Amino acid sequence: MTVSTDEIETEQAYLDRLYARLDRLRERAATDLATVRRTPPSGTHQNRSERDAFATLHEVRLAQLEAVEDRLAFGRLDLAGGARRYVGRIGLSDDEQTQLLVDWRAPAARSFYQATAAAPEDVVRRRHLATRKRTVVGVEDEVLDLERLDEQQRETLSGEGALMAAVGAARTGRMGDIVATIQAEQDRVIRSDLNGVLVVQGGPGTGKTAVALHRAAYLLYTHRERLARSGVLVVGPNTLFLRYIEQVLPSLGETGVVMSTPGELYPGVEAVEQDSPAVAALKGDLRLARVISRAVRDRQRVPREPRTLNVDGYQLQLQPAVVAAARGRARRTGKPHNLARAGFLLDLMDRLAEDLATRMGTTVTGDNRDDIVADLRDSPDVRRELNLAWMPLTAEQLLRDLFADPDQLAAAAPDLSRAERELLRRDRDAPWTVADVPLLDEAAELLGEDDTANRLAARRAAAERSAEIGYARQALQSSGAGGGLVSAEQLAERFADMGPSVTIAERAENDRTWAFGHVVVDEAQELSPMMWRLLMRRNPARSMTLVGDVAQVGSAAGASSWGQVLDPYVRGRWRLEELTVNYRTPTQIMTLASEVLTSAGITASPPRSVRDSEWPPIAQLVPPGLDAANGAQAAALAAVTAAVADEIGLLGSGRLAVVAPSPLVPRLRSALSDALPAGSVGAGRTALDSPVVVLGVTDVKGLEFDAVVLIEPAQILAASPRGANDLYVALTRPTQRLRVLTSGDLPAGMTSLDRA
């Protein structure tokens, strides 16, 4: 039954009050920010730091208030005793501190998600508000305690309407939050304790990603003081996925989270290239940690024979035993390579200084030591031999040399077979791959920062500082200012302090050694053992939320069980929660996908779909030749284009994905772009903003579409050892329609499909 107009008007009046308060808070934050920005940097360093801190505080607050414009309030609780409690994206109070809106993460809002007729938790009625911009367009009631309602109040609606409306709504190319429709099993996961590692296992469409993001927002709200200092890292499978989810956390009032793909977890590298499955599996193997460790130690060399060094006409002998002793002492410090190098060089320089002093007929004293050491440093022979013995290295240098030089690789990888070492071979200028990122991080951990680079940076900073002081002195002289009121040094400091402030998230994003307070990983089953080593370094506290489905693992380096991944790091400190309800995939499509896994001998418990589809999935035969280079390809492309156009016409609105074997994606995207209206087919990072997108299976993970056209499922199945998992992923992306195009027989498990 439809709620009366009076009820909608009542809710509209309250919503108007909430938005008026929101507008007032925005104005106040904007005014405070403008005031701070107009204040010149002056006084003590503490005063300037406080000014920058207040500016950052107001910027973050203003961004938060701007981000919650849409669906500011979405629920109301009517409690026993007559009290009402409105629930929304953030908490709002008036100037007298009267609560107007309860933040959905607050304990007071928990019953909005958890209360049931069997356990009403003092809730008489739960009301869902449907809004469009700032207008109430619908109201839906769910009665939990019928005895407390009068006759008029009993004419209410079913509580399932809000959820089903959200499930059936057309997709926009961006993930929306589920804050208004969080279900009880999802809410339990979202509000789970911060400490330890929480694994959220769930099949397709169970809302794993949404739950993980809402959990991040909940933890930031509940543990603000702790996490504000250390930050939260969210890792998603690719850049397309991150763009898909990027609006969710801001819409929940959180803007300070670092979001990254696995290929971006090493600062300065943005890897998008993928290795072949065999290479990716090898690079993800923990044996590579030992290979890199040996490669670092191999760069700490002892000459086989004495080396003669010419120092200002004096001939010195660098003995292998002396170098070996210095190397041993440096290694025993336990410091990383580049940090231990300083002690190694100092040790050898002291020994060489004594030898040089003896040659010169003197001894090393406090008065002449600096001169003798300076002579050694000026000697090309000394610099060459000491660098050859212990060269300062970057992770990039180490790996490029290691994978390009068969001899270095053979020395560092005796545990690998010749065939495995050949898989690792690459040119020095080859682009970094996603599987290289944890290897770079492993190398950087063993190498440490290069002191040489730090000293150069310090000298550059000193030179810049000197230049700034010179500029400030000229400014004072030309303006006639000064007179003892301000010095050139003070003015230079003010110039430096006027730069942009840096947030915790920005600092964390660019610091490889940053320790995050919490890490959220989506599609966690895809990560290799080496990538897990990297993530554990990023989160020493071992506070993580991992979401995934081992039945959907496609990577050859991925996990077959959560215990395999986590027991080496947090045995006894991880817990598993399962999501069992599929809100995305209709029953007919989910049944089909499950049969594919069963036919491949994979045991999995498919989630229960909440609805059936109006359109059963269908299969259509198309001419062979999509991967040909002759006239047959044109006929095959024409058939695919016609099928896609037909599907667009049937769909009407929303988003359609063409999912194909990766080698076919470029030509399909090109053909569809030429055949469909301009702008219909998206590409690149903004692909999901267009009505149609063409993707391979690895890029479609975590995404959902109103309709999917799946191309050549048999090729997807045969493309990798985990092809059945990939096909399962591809089949479970649509919320409404699925059409399968094949030029041959359908794979096992799909033969029951209706033929179009």
XYZ file of N, CA and C in Angstrom, residues 51 81 192 206 306 417 449 468 509 546 588 623 660 676 697 736:
48
model
N 48.584 26.690 12.237
C 47.808 27.272 11.139
C 47.580 26.240 10.040
N 7.851 4.157 23.478
C 7.886 5.365 24.291
C 7.670 6.615 23.477
N 32.365 -5.639 13.015
C 33.265 -6.571 13.689
C 34.469 -5.829 14.258
N 27.366 -11.083 -3.325
C 27.007 -11.040 -1.908
C 27.340 -9.701 -1.262
N 94.862 -9.335 -4.462
C 95.135 -7.976 -3.969
C 94.990 -6.958 -5.102
N 65.373 -24.140 -11.236
C 65.849 -24.912 -12.384
C 66.272 -23.966 -13.504
N 67.633 2.613 2.549
C 67.868 3.863 1.834
C 69.357 4.027 1.540
N 67.303 30.578 -1.203
C 66.107 31.227 -0.673
C 66.477 32.401 0.230
N 50.852 7.471 1.164
C 50.847 6.964 -0.202
C 52.236 6.974 -0.819
N 39.985 -8.744 4.756
C 40.248 -9.377 3.470
C 38.945 -9.921 2.926
N 18.658 -18.019 -12.118
C 18.949 -18.801 -13.319
C 20.416 -18.681 -13.726
N 29.403 -17.070 -36.386
C 30.413 -17.664 -37.269
C 31.791 -17.671 -36.611
N 35.227 -10.971 -22.955
C 35.817 -11.824 -23.987
C 37.193 -12.311 -23.565
N 28.648 1.174 -33.291
C 27.651 1.772 -32.404
C 27.763 3.294 -32.418
N 38.539 -11.052 -18.701
C 38.072 -11.553 -17.405
C 38.836 -10.910 -16.248
N 20.811 -8.567 -14.704
C 19.544 -8.791 -15.395
C 19.657 -9.831 -16.510
